[in-house]
Short mmCIF file of C-alpha atoms (C1' of nucleotides) in Angstrom, two decimals:
data_model
loop_
_atom_site.label_atom_id
_atom_site.label_comp_id
_atom_site.label_asym_id
_atom_site.label_seq_id
_atom_site.Cartn_x
_atom_site.Cartn_y
_atom_site.Cartn_z
CA MET V 1 81.55 123.13 95.40
CA ASN V 2 79.95 126.61 95.65
CA LYS V 3 82.50 129.13 94.73
CA ARG V 4 82.48 132.99 95.64
CA LYS V 5 84.73 135.78 96.62
CA VAL V 6 84.81 136.17 100.26
CA ASN V 7 84.88 139.20 102.56
CA GLU V 8 87.22 140.89 104.76
CA VAL V 9 85.27 140.19 108.17
CA GLU V 10 85.17 136.27 107.11
CA ILE V 11 88.98 136.55 106.53
CA LEU V 12 89.57 137.85 109.70
CA ASP V 13 87.45 136.14 111.81
CA ALA V 14 88.76 132.75 110.80
CA LEU V 15 92.48 133.83 110.29
CA PRO V 16 93.59 136.38 113.38
CA PHE V 17 97.06 136.07 112.20
CA LEU V 18 96.45 138.43 109.62
CA LYS V 19 95.15 141.46 111.85
CA SER V 20 98.31 142.32 113.25
CA ILE V 21 99.79 142.54 109.53
CA GLU V 22 99.81 144.75 106.78
CA GLN V 23 96.85 145.09 104.32
CA ALA V 24 98.24 143.76 101.64
CA GLY V 25 97.73 139.99 102.67
CA ILE V 26 94.42 140.59 103.43
CA ARG V 27 93.97 142.55 99.98
CA GLU V 28 95.60 139.56 98.35
CA LEU V 29 93.95 136.78 99.96
CA GLN V 30 90.40 138.78 98.89
CA ARG V 31 91.40 139.18 95.36
CA PHE V 32 93.16 135.60 94.68
CA GLY V 33 91.32 133.58 97.24
CA ILE V 34 88.62 131.26 96.13
CA PHE V 35 85.99 130.75 98.48
CA SER V 36 84.16 126.84 98.60
CA LEU V 37 81.46 125.48 100.64
CA ILE V 38 82.30 121.35 100.76
CA PRO V 39 79.24 119.60 101.97
CA LYS V 40 79.56 116.81 104.85
CA ASN V 41 80.82 114.02 104.24
CA GLN V 42 82.56 114.29 100.96
CA PHE V 43 86.35 112.85 100.36
CA ILE V 44 88.10 115.94 99.70
CA THR V 45 91.55 114.74 98.57
CA MET V 46 92.67 110.79 98.04
CA GLU V 47 95.88 109.22 98.58
CA GLY V 48 98.00 109.98 95.56
CA ASP V 49 96.31 113.32 94.45
CA SER V 50 98.47 116.39 93.51
CA CYS V 51 97.82 119.61 95.43
CA GLN V 52 96.85 122.44 93.40
CA PHE V 53 95.29 124.62 95.88
CA PHE V 54 96.44 125.79 99.49
CA SER V 55 93.33 126.01 101.96
CA PHE V 56 92.39 127.65 104.78
CA VAL V 57 89.54 126.15 106.97
CA LEU V 58 86.96 128.96 107.74
CA SER V 59 84.44 126.84 109.48
CA GLY V 60 83.48 123.19 109.61
CA LYS V 61 85.79 120.12 109.86
CA ILE V 62 88.23 117.66 108.04
CA LYS V 63 89.79 114.55 109.18
CA VAL V 64 93.09 113.85 107.54
CA TYR V 65 93.81 110.27 107.44
CA LYS V 66 95.81 107.01 106.45
CA THR V 67 94.20 103.52 105.82
CA ALA V 68 95.49 100.01 105.20
CA GLU V 69 94.36 97.54 102.98
CA ASN V 70 92.25 95.61 105.05
CA GLY V 71 90.34 98.74 105.75
CA ARG V 72 91.74 100.00 109.41
CA GLU V 73 92.36 103.39 109.82
CA ILE V 74 94.22 106.00 111.50
CA THR V 75 93.47 109.80 111.93
CA LEU V 76 96.72 112.01 111.64
CA TYR V 77 94.86 114.77 112.37
CA ARG V 78 91.77 117.32 112.02
CA LEU V 79 91.67 120.79 110.61
CA GLU V 80 89.01 123.35 112.05
CA LYS V 81 88.32 126.93 111.82
CA GLY V 82 91.61 128.86 111.10
CA GLN V 83 93.54 125.73 110.55
CA SER V 84 95.35 124.70 107.38
CA CYS V 85 96.98 121.17 106.17
CA ILE V 86 100.67 120.50 106.78
CA LEU V 87 100.23 117.64 104.24
CA THR V 88 99.16 119.95 101.35
CA ALA V 89 101.90 122.53 102.16
CA SER V 90 104.51 120.17 102.63
CA CYS V 91 102.88 118.38 99.06
CA ILE V 92 103.16 121.83 97.31
CA LEU V 93 106.82 122.67 98.63
CA SER V 94 108.58 119.15 97.54
CA ASN V 95 106.12 118.87 94.66
CA LYS V 96 105.02 115.45 95.93
CA LYS V 97 101.35 113.80 95.81
CA PHE V 98 99.24 113.90 98.98
CA PRO V 99 99.39 110.92 101.22
CA ALA V 100 96.79 110.64 102.80
CA ILE V 101 92.85 110.99 102.41
CA SER V 102 90.79 113.99 103.84
CA PHE V 103 87.18 113.80 104.32
CA SER V 104 84.50 116.72 105.16
CA GLU V 105 82.88 115.28 109.04
CA GLU V 106 81.12 118.51 108.95
CA ALA V 107 80.25 120.57 105.85
CA VAL V 108 83.31 123.04 105.38
CA GLU V 109 83.91 126.53 104.40
CA VAL V 110 87.41 127.12 102.76
CA ILE V 111 89.48 129.87 100.78
CA SER V 112 92.18 128.30 98.47
CA ILE V 113 94.58 130.09 96.70
CA PRO V 114 96.77 128.57 93.87
CA SER V 115 99.89 126.48 95.02
CA PRO V 116 102.11 128.85 92.49
CA LEU V 117 100.63 131.84 94.53
CA PHE V 118 101.50 130.22 97.90
CA LEU V 119 105.33 129.64 96.95
CA GLU V 120 104.94 133.26 95.77
CA TRP V 121 103.93 134.63 99.13
CA ILE V 122 106.22 132.44 100.93
CA ASP V 123 109.07 134.52 99.28
CA LYS V 124 107.27 137.86 99.52
CA TYR V 125 105.58 138.00 102.66
CA ASP V 126 107.42 137.67 106.15
CA PHE V 127 104.21 137.37 108.00
CA TRP V 128 103.02 134.44 105.29
CA ARG V 129 106.17 132.37 105.97
CA ASN V 130 105.94 132.89 109.81
CA TYR V 131 102.51 131.74 109.19
CA VAL V 132 103.63 128.73 107.33
CA PHE V 133 106.38 127.32 109.46
CA ASN V 134 104.43 127.43 112.33
CA LEU V 135 101.98 125.41 110.91
CA LEU V 136 104.35 122.97 109.78
CA SER V 137 106.02 122.90 112.92
CA GLU V 138 102.83 122.64 114.98
CA ARG V 139 101.29 119.60 113.20
CA LEU V 140 104.53 117.78 113.07
CA SER V 141 104.48 117.89 117.00
CA GLU V 142 101.14 116.69 116.41
CA ILE V 143 102.11 113.85 114.30
CA ILE V 144 105.14 112.41 116.74
CA SER V 145 102.62 112.40 119.66
CA VAL V 146 100.44 110.35 117.29
CA VAL V 147 103.54 108.06 116.91
CA GLU V 148 103.80 108.12 120.53
CA GLU V 149 100.51 107.02 121.44
CA ILE V 150 100.21 104.44 118.89
CA ALA V 151 104.10 102.92 119.50
CA PHE V 152 103.36 102.43 123.55
CA ARG V 153 99.75 103.46 124.79
CA ASN V 154 97.68 100.35 125.64
CA VAL V 155 94.41 100.38 123.87
CA ASP V 156 92.10 101.24 126.70
CA ILE V 157 94.08 104.21 127.69
CA ARG V 158 93.79 105.49 124.14
CA LEU V 159 90.41 105.15 124.40
CA ALA V 160 89.67 106.68 127.46
CA GLN V 161 91.87 109.62 126.56
CA HIS V 162 89.64 109.87 123.09
CA LEU V 163 86.45 109.80 125.00
CA ILE V 164 87.41 112.84 126.90
CA LYS V 165 89.03 114.37 124.25
CA ILE V 166 85.72 114.43 122.03
CA THR V 167 83.27 114.53 125.32
CA ASN V 168 81.74 118.50 124.82
CA VAL V 169 82.21 120.23 127.80
CA ASN V 170 78.48 120.97 128.77
CA LYS V 171 77.11 117.85 127.30
CA ASP V 172 77.99 114.26 128.82
CA GLU V 173 76.90 112.26 125.94
CA ILE V 174 79.08 111.62 122.88
CA GLN V 175 77.43 110.96 119.00
CA THR V 176 79.57 108.64 117.30
CA THR V 177 79.97 105.07 116.27
CA HIS V 178 82.83 102.18 117.69
CA GLN V 179 83.92 102.24 113.75
CA LEU V 180 84.66 106.10 113.89
CA ILE V 181 86.19 105.95 117.46
CA ALA V 182 88.47 103.06 116.46
CA GLY V 183 89.95 105.05 112.82
CA ASP V 184 90.71 107.66 115.53
CA ILE V 185 92.96 105.40 118.02
CA GLY V 186 94.10 103.48 114.96
CA THR V 187 92.86 100.10 116.10
CA SER V 188 89.88 97.91 115.39
CA ARG V 189 86.03 98.33 115.64
CA GLU V 190 85.67 95.34 117.71
CA VAL V 191 88.40 96.28 120.50
CA VAL V 192 86.57 99.06 120.49
CA SER V 193 83.17 97.34 121.61
CA ARG V 194 84.97 95.27 123.61
CA LEU V 195 86.71 97.98 125.77
CA LEU V 196 83.42 100.02 125.73
CA LYS V 197 81.63 97.07 127.22
CA ASP V 198 84.35 96.82 130.06
CA PHE V 199 83.99 100.58 130.54
CA GLU V 200 80.01 100.03 131.00
CA GLU V 201 80.48 97.04 133.45
CA GLU V 202 82.60 99.36 135.62
CA GLY V 203 79.67 101.72 135.63
CA ILE V 204 81.65 104.44 133.71
CA LEU V 205 79.51 105.18 130.76
CA ILE V 206 76.17 103.65 129.01
CA LEU V 207 76.24 102.47 125.83
CA SER V 208 73.22 102.59 123.09
CA ARG V 209 73.12 102.66 118.98
CA GLY V 210 75.14 105.64 118.07
CA SER V 211 75.78 107.16 121.77
CA ILE V 212 77.89 107.27 124.56
CA LYS V 213 76.92 108.55 127.71
CA ILE V 214 79.59 109.16 130.34
CA ILE V 215 78.31 108.78 133.90
CA ASP V 216 81.69 108.70 135.59
CA TYR V 217 83.93 110.98 134.59
CA PRO V 218 86.24 110.92 137.29
CA SER V 219 86.62 107.50 136.88
CA LEU V 220 87.03 107.70 133.17
CA ASN V 221 89.73 110.38 133.68
CA ALA V 222 91.77 108.13 136.21
CA LYS V 223 91.71 105.33 133.36
CA SER V 224 92.90 107.99 130.75
CA LYS V 225 95.98 108.31 132.95
CA LYS V 226 96.64 104.95 134.12
CA VAL V 227 100.36 103.79 134.04
CA MET M 1 133.62 118.46 122.15
CA ASN M 2 136.42 119.31 119.92
CA LYS M 3 135.36 122.66 118.26
CA ARG M 4 136.78 124.58 115.08
CA LYS M 5 135.70 126.60 111.94
CA VAL M 6 135.77 124.31 108.91
CA ASN M 7 136.73 124.70 105.33
CA GLU M 8 134.75 125.40 102.17
CA VAL M 9 135.59 122.09 100.72
CA GLU M 10 133.99 119.94 103.97
CA ILE M 11 131.48 121.95 103.40
CA LEU M 12 130.42 121.54 99.62
CA ASP M 13 130.92 118.08 99.86
CA ALA M 14 128.18 117.44 102.66
CA LEU M 15 125.74 120.21 101.41
CA PRO M 16 125.70 119.99 97.56
CA PHE M 17 122.76 122.26 97.30
CA LEU M 18 124.79 125.19 98.50
CA LYS M 19 127.22 124.48 95.26
CA SER M 20 124.27 125.68 92.96
CA ILE M 21 124.19 129.23 94.65
CA GLU M 22 125.60 132.49 95.36
CA GLN M 23 128.73 132.49 97.02
CA ALA M 24 127.34 134.41 100.10
CA GLY M 25 125.67 131.38 101.79
CA ILE M 26 129.07 129.47 102.03
CA ARG M 27 131.25 132.52 103.52
CA GLU M 28 128.32 133.03 106.12
CA LEU M 29 128.52 129.27 107.05
CA GLN M 30 132.21 129.58 107.12
CA ARG M 31 132.16 132.56 109.11
CA PHE M 32 129.43 132.04 111.49
CA GLY M 33 129.09 127.86 111.85
CA ILE M 34 130.53 125.95 114.40
CA PHE M 35 132.18 122.62 113.62
CA SER M 36 131.76 119.96 116.18
CA LEU M 37 133.05 116.30 116.58
CA ILE M 38 130.86 114.20 118.78
CA PRO M 39 132.13 110.88 120.07
CA LYS M 40 130.61 107.77 119.20
CA ASN M 41 127.40 107.13 121.59
CA GLN M 42 126.49 109.92 123.19
CA PHE M 43 123.04 111.47 124.07
CA ILE M 44 123.14 114.63 122.22
CA THR M 45 119.79 116.21 123.08
CA MET M 46 117.26 114.76 125.42
CA GLU M 47 113.47 115.24 125.64
CA GLY M 48 112.71 118.52 126.63
CA ASP M 49 116.19 120.22 125.88
CA SER M 50 115.69 123.58 124.29
CA CYS M 51 117.25 124.25 120.69
CA GLN M 52 120.28 126.86 120.72
CA PHE M 53 121.56 125.67 117.67
CA PHE M 54 120.49 124.17 114.10
CA SER M 55 123.16 121.38 113.18
CA PHE M 56 124.32 119.86 109.71
CA VAL M 57 125.88 116.56 109.75
CA LEU M 58 128.65 116.21 107.72
CA SER M 59 129.54 112.71 108.42
CA GLY M 60 128.32 110.04 111.29
CA LYS M 61 124.72 108.71 112.11
CA ILE M 62 122.57 109.91 114.60
CA LYS M 63 119.63 108.25 115.61
CA VAL M 64 116.12 110.20 116.97
CA TYR M 65 113.74 108.32 119.16
CA LYS M 66 111.19 108.52 121.24
CA THR M 67 110.92 106.30 124.79
CA ALA M 68 108.44 104.85 127.02
CA GLU M 69 108.35 104.82 130.51
CA ASN M 70 108.76 101.06 130.26
CA GLY M 71 112.05 101.26 128.32
CA ARG M 72 110.28 100.61 124.76
CA GLU M 73 111.56 102.69 122.09
CA ILE M 74 110.99 103.97 118.77
CA THR M 75 113.13 105.49 116.01
CA LEU M 76 111.81 108.17 114.12
CA TYR M 77 114.47 108.89 111.59
CA ARG M 78 118.09 108.74 111.28
CA LEU M 79 120.66 111.53 110.00
CA GLU M 80 123.60 111.00 107.92
CA LYS M 81 125.95 112.89 105.62
CA GLY M 82 124.13 115.94 104.42
CA GLN M 83 121.10 115.91 106.32
CA SER M 84 119.80 118.04 109.30
CA CYS M 85 117.17 117.79 112.14
CA ILE M 86 113.42 118.40 111.26
CA LEU M 87 112.56 118.75 115.00
CA THR M 88 115.33 121.04 115.68
CA ALA M 89 114.15 123.10 112.74
CA SER M 90 110.89 123.03 113.97
CA CYS M 91 111.83 123.77 117.99
CA ILE M 92 113.67 126.68 116.94
CA LEU M 93 110.66 127.78 114.57
CA SER M 94 107.66 127.60 117.37
CA ASN M 95 109.84 128.05 119.84
CA LYS M 96 109.44 124.61 121.91
CA LYS M 97 111.22 122.33 123.34
CA PHE M 98 113.07 119.39 121.81
CA PRO M 99 110.37 116.34 121.65
CA ALA M 100 112.59 113.52 121.66
CA ILE M 101 116.33 112.17 122.42
CA SER M 102 119.16 112.23 119.60
CA PHE M 103 121.93 109.94 120.02
CA SER M 104 125.38 109.55 118.05
CA GLU M 105 125.51 106.04 116.70
CA GLU M 106 128.50 106.50 115.03
CA ALA M 107 131.04 109.67 115.74
CA VAL M 108 129.13 112.25 113.96
CA GLU M 109 130.66 115.83 112.80
CA VAL M 110 128.52 118.48 112.15
CA ILE M 111 128.32 122.29 111.69
CA SER M 112 125.89 124.36 114.07
CA ILE M 113 124.78 127.93 114.03
CA PRO M 114 123.20 129.60 116.48
CA SER M 115 119.21 129.39 115.96
CA PRO M 116 118.64 133.36 115.42
CA LEU M 117 121.20 133.09 112.84
CA PHE M 118 119.08 130.35 111.79
CA LEU M 119 116.10 132.35 111.71
CA GLU M 120 117.58 135.47 109.91
CA TRP M 121 118.82 133.46 107.08
CA ILE M 122 115.21 132.18 106.35
CA ASP M 123 114.34 135.68 106.13
CA LYS M 124 117.12 136.65 104.53
CA TYR M 125 118.04 133.70 101.82
CA ASP M 126 115.93 131.95 99.20
CA PHE M 127 118.36 129.13 98.83
CA TRP M 128 118.15 128.72 102.85
CA ARG M 129 114.35 128.69 102.74
CA ASN M 130 114.19 126.26 100.25
CA TYR M 131 116.34 123.75 101.61
CA VAL M 132 114.26 124.17 104.97
CA PHE M 133 111.26 123.98 103.51
CA ASN M 134 112.43 120.87 101.67
CA LEU M 135 113.97 119.41 104.90
CA LEU M 136 111.05 119.53 106.72
CA SER M 137 108.72 118.39 103.93
CA GLU M 138 110.49 115.32 103.73
CA ARG M 139 111.12 114.25 106.89
CA LEU M 140 107.39 114.77 107.56
CA SER M 141 106.77 112.29 105.16
CA GLU M 142 108.74 109.92 106.62
CA ILE M 143 107.35 110.47 110.18
CA ILE M 144 103.68 109.59 108.48
CA SER M 145 105.49 106.56 106.85
CA VAL M 146 106.19 105.36 110.59
CA VAL M 147 102.96 105.87 111.86
CA GLU M 148 101.30 103.61 109.11
CA GLU M 149 103.63 100.75 109.43
CA ILE M 150 103.33 101.12 113.44
CA ALA M 151 99.97 101.39 112.92
CA PHE M 152 99.17 98.36 110.45
CA ARG M 153 101.78 96.26 109.66
CA ASN M 154 102.48 93.12 111.30
CA VAL M 155 105.32 93.06 113.08
CA ASP M 156 106.96 90.03 111.41
CA ILE M 157 106.62 92.13 107.96
CA ARG M 158 108.44 95.10 109.50
CA LEU M 159 110.94 93.05 110.91
CA ALA M 160 111.75 91.44 107.22
CA GLN M 161 111.74 94.75 105.79
CA HIS M 162 113.96 96.40 108.40
CA LEU M 163 116.60 93.27 107.65
CA ILE M 164 116.61 94.31 104.42
CA LYS M 165 116.83 97.77 104.97
CA ILE M 166 119.97 97.46 107.29
CA THR M 167 121.67 94.82 104.84
CA ASN M 168 124.74 96.10 103.61
CA VAL M 169 124.65 95.19 99.80
CA ASN M 170 128.03 93.68 99.41
CA LYS M 171 127.93 91.59 102.84
CA ASP M 172 125.63 89.40 103.87
CA GLU M 173 125.90 89.66 107.68
CA ILE M 174 124.36 92.27 109.80
CA GLN M 175 126.14 93.44 113.12
CA THR M 176 123.43 94.39 115.53
CA THR M 177 121.63 93.32 118.59
CA HIS M 178 117.93 92.09 119.16
CA GLN M 179 117.49 95.20 121.26
CA LEU M 180 118.31 97.89 118.61
CA ILE M 181 116.18 96.27 116.03
CA ALA M 182 113.08 96.23 118.83
CA GLY M 183 114.01 99.67 119.18
CA ASP M 184 114.02 100.57 115.58
CA ILE M 185 110.65 98.86 114.64
CA GLY M 186 108.96 99.83 117.95
CA THR M 187 108.45 96.74 119.44
CA SER M 188 109.98 94.62 122.70
CA ARG M 189 113.25 92.89 122.44
CA GLU M 190 111.30 89.18 123.17
CA VAL M 191 109.49 89.52 120.16
CA VAL M 192 112.11 90.09 117.89
CA SER M 193 114.31 87.15 119.36
CA ARG M 194 111.21 84.83 119.01
CA LEU M 195 110.39 86.24 115.09
CA LEU M 196 114.12 85.81 114.61
CA LYS M 197 114.47 82.72 115.73
CA ASP M 198 111.12 81.81 113.52
CA PHE M 199 113.16 82.91 110.43
CA GLU M 200 115.91 81.06 111.47
CA GLU M 201 114.13 77.91 111.67
CA GLU M 202 112.87 78.38 108.16
CA GLY M 203 116.17 78.64 107.03
CA ILE M 204 116.23 82.43 105.79
CA LEU M 205 119.08 83.61 108.56
CA ILE M 206 121.50 82.13 110.90
CA LEU M 207 121.70 84.19 114.21
CA SER M 208 124.53 84.29 116.91
CA ARG M 209 125.29 86.99 119.31
CA GLY M 210 125.83 90.59 117.75
CA SER M 211 124.88 89.22 114.48
CA ILE M 212 122.76 87.98 111.90
CA LYS M 213 123.79 86.55 108.45
CA ILE M 214 121.20 86.56 105.78
CA ILE M 215 121.10 83.07 103.96
CA ASP M 216 118.20 83.01 101.67
CA TYR M 217 117.61 86.75 100.97
CA PRO M 218 114.77 85.84 98.23
CA SER M 219 112.33 84.82 100.69
CA LEU M 220 113.35 87.24 103.46
CA ASN M 221 112.56 89.84 100.59
CA ALA M 222 108.64 87.69 100.03
CA LYS M 223 108.20 88.10 103.83
CA SER M 224 108.60 91.79 103.66
CA LYS M 225 105.91 91.98 101.16
CA LYS M 226 103.37 89.31 102.38
CA VAL M 227 99.96 90.75 102.73
"C1'" DA K 1 139.17 80.77 136.49
"C1'" DA K 2 135.87 83.49 138.67
"C1'" DT K 3 132.91 87.31 138.26
"C1'" DT K 4 130.32 90.45 135.77
"C1'" DC K 5 128.01 92.29 132.19
"C1'" DT K 6 125.32 92.01 127.74
"C1'" DT K 7 123.01 89.03 124.83
"C1'" DT K 8 119.56 85.80 123.75
"C1'" DG K 9 116.23 82.22 125.26
"C1'" DT K 10 111.88 80.61 126.78
"C1'" DG K 11 107.30 79.56 129.43
"C1'" DA K 12 103.19 81.87 131.06
"C1'" DC K 13 100.28 84.50 130.66
"C1'" DA K 14 97.85 89.20 129.26
"C1'" DA K 15 96.16 92.74 125.76
"C1'" DT K 16 95.20 93.07 120.99
"C1'" DG K 17 94.11 92.08 116.13
"C1'" DT K 18 91.19 89.37 113.01
"C1'" DC K 19 87.71 86.70 111.24
"C1'" DA K 20 83.07 85.08 111.04
"C1'" DC K 21 79.05 85.49 112.32
"C1'" DA K 22 74.77 86.85 115.27
"C1'" DT K 23 71.37 90.18 117.03
"C1'" DA K 24 69.61 94.68 117.36
"C1'" DC K 25 68.06 98.72 115.99
"C1'" DT K 26 67.04 102.52 111.62
"C1'" DT K 27 65.78 103.61 107.40
"C1'" DC K 28 63.81 103.08 103.15
"C1'" DT K 29 60.34 100.97 100.47
"C1'" DG K 30 56.31 99.15 98.38
"C1'" DC T 1 52.84 99.47 108.30
"C1'" DA T 2 55.70 94.84 107.25
"C1'" DG T 3 59.29 93.54 105.44
"C1'" DA T 4 63.61 94.46 103.46
"C1'" DA T 5 68.17 96.54 103.60
"C1'" DG T 6 71.29 99.11 105.78
"C1'" DT T 7 74.23 100.27 109.89
"C1'" DA T 8 76.04 99.41 114.34
"C1'" DT T 9 76.90 96.51 117.71
"C1'" DG T 10 78.33 91.99 120.40
"C1'" DT T 11 80.87 87.95 121.05
"C1'" DG T 12 83.31 83.54 120.60
"C1'" DA T 13 87.48 81.42 118.43
"C1'" DC T 14 91.99 82.06 117.85
"C1'" DA T 15 96.43 84.22 116.25
"C1'" DT T 16 99.45 87.61 116.90
"C1'" DT T 17 101.54 90.77 119.61
"C1'" DG T 18 103.48 92.71 124.48
"C1'" DT T 19 104.86 91.82 129.29
"C1'" DC T 20 107.27 89.26 132.76
"C1'" DA T 21 110.43 86.84 135.15
"C1'" DC T 22 114.10 83.96 135.21
"C1'" DA T 23 117.42 81.06 132.61
"C1'" DA T 24 121.27 80.32 129.92
"C1'" DA T 25 125.31 81.51 126.88
"C1'" DG T 26 129.05 84.26 125.20
"C1'" DA T 27 132.02 88.20 126.15
"C1'" DA T 28 134.79 91.46 128.77
"C1'" DT T 29 137.35 92.25 133.17
"C1'" DT T 30 139.68 90.80 137.07
#
DNA sequence: AATTCTTTGTGACAATGTCACATACTTCTG
DNA sequence: CAGAAGTATGTGACATTGTCACAAAGAATT
């Protein structure tokens, strides 16, 4: 991992909440924050790791997920620019082990601070405390909606929703594999393949290896809202 | 709801973490805490309510769950003596609506404090902050294991686990309905009925209306750990 | 004893998950 | 460049789970 100190502009760009508050926070982050560059497709933490650092994502994308013995996966959430990991926070706060796997889907730049410092800042800085509490609250809602989706929603609807979510606004072609989609929506690859095939037969999209081209967005959208 | 002030002994009995710290916390709770007695089988909050108060459970049991349009349910967690609700905390902290239903399975005694006070105390008292953070962290792990169970574990195993969980140590007869079990493990009543029937045919338990009698605990236990 | 409500049982069928392969496309390697 | 190896997708068969519709049994009420 590539490590160095990080400058104020980079910090403020990723963490605008720091702008509104006293300089102390930024100075402290510059002083104690450790910059790391994590290459693409690396496992960052595994299930059971202990959390020595708390990190902010400056750029890139991290997937946080659980796996089953049989290889099935379920994505809990993703971290992008300006975000940080509720499970790490929770882990440090209650001194437990990290209960999931985190993996860099894209190369990631992070600033990390040692966990004792994380705890100290919570007591010391109001803005920091607010940031962490909000982080926890928001991620919690996300995870609860994951529960809801998996428990109640049919797979075809979840699939349609997910395709919409990962479709880039100005591009109708998604680069991904059925296996990755399966992990994101918590089902098996075969089910995804079958349903995508159905969608293709309905003229909603066109499949090719490693890519899905949406050709009837309105129908896909309708599917994602089906009762 | 029956409301009154509450005495120190009751508070300390339910919230032992207060013992170890300064008197200020207890005095404040006595001064501003509102005692309520909620009868059995009441809806306490509904989806979309806003959270005006933060409450501690002194006795009784509250179920916090989500429902689907078709009536299916999934229990997120239960609150008992000394606990409080992560979703309420999250709701107050990020100023959002309550995203679930809470319901008193038994008559419940709670002390509540107004949410602005909740926020004020977080800034003011270390012990309070620690309590809330720990609460959030621990409930978060619970909810993540709910995700894991629903996403990966077969229903028969979840059912066996759940039966073991709700079996009283010194009694082998459980008073409940198939419908309630279905809600707890996130499936439908019919599936629970079918699987329980299977368990009965295997000689693991005996069914009667409103009650399940475990007669072969070792087998049930084995089932709950099946690959 | 009749009525109503709640709980449980069940068959049929749809949706999803699993397993075992087959097939096709890509990349690597000599 | 051909063949091999790796990765992604397709598919049939079958098990599990979810849904629907309705029957039957037990408990509570009148």
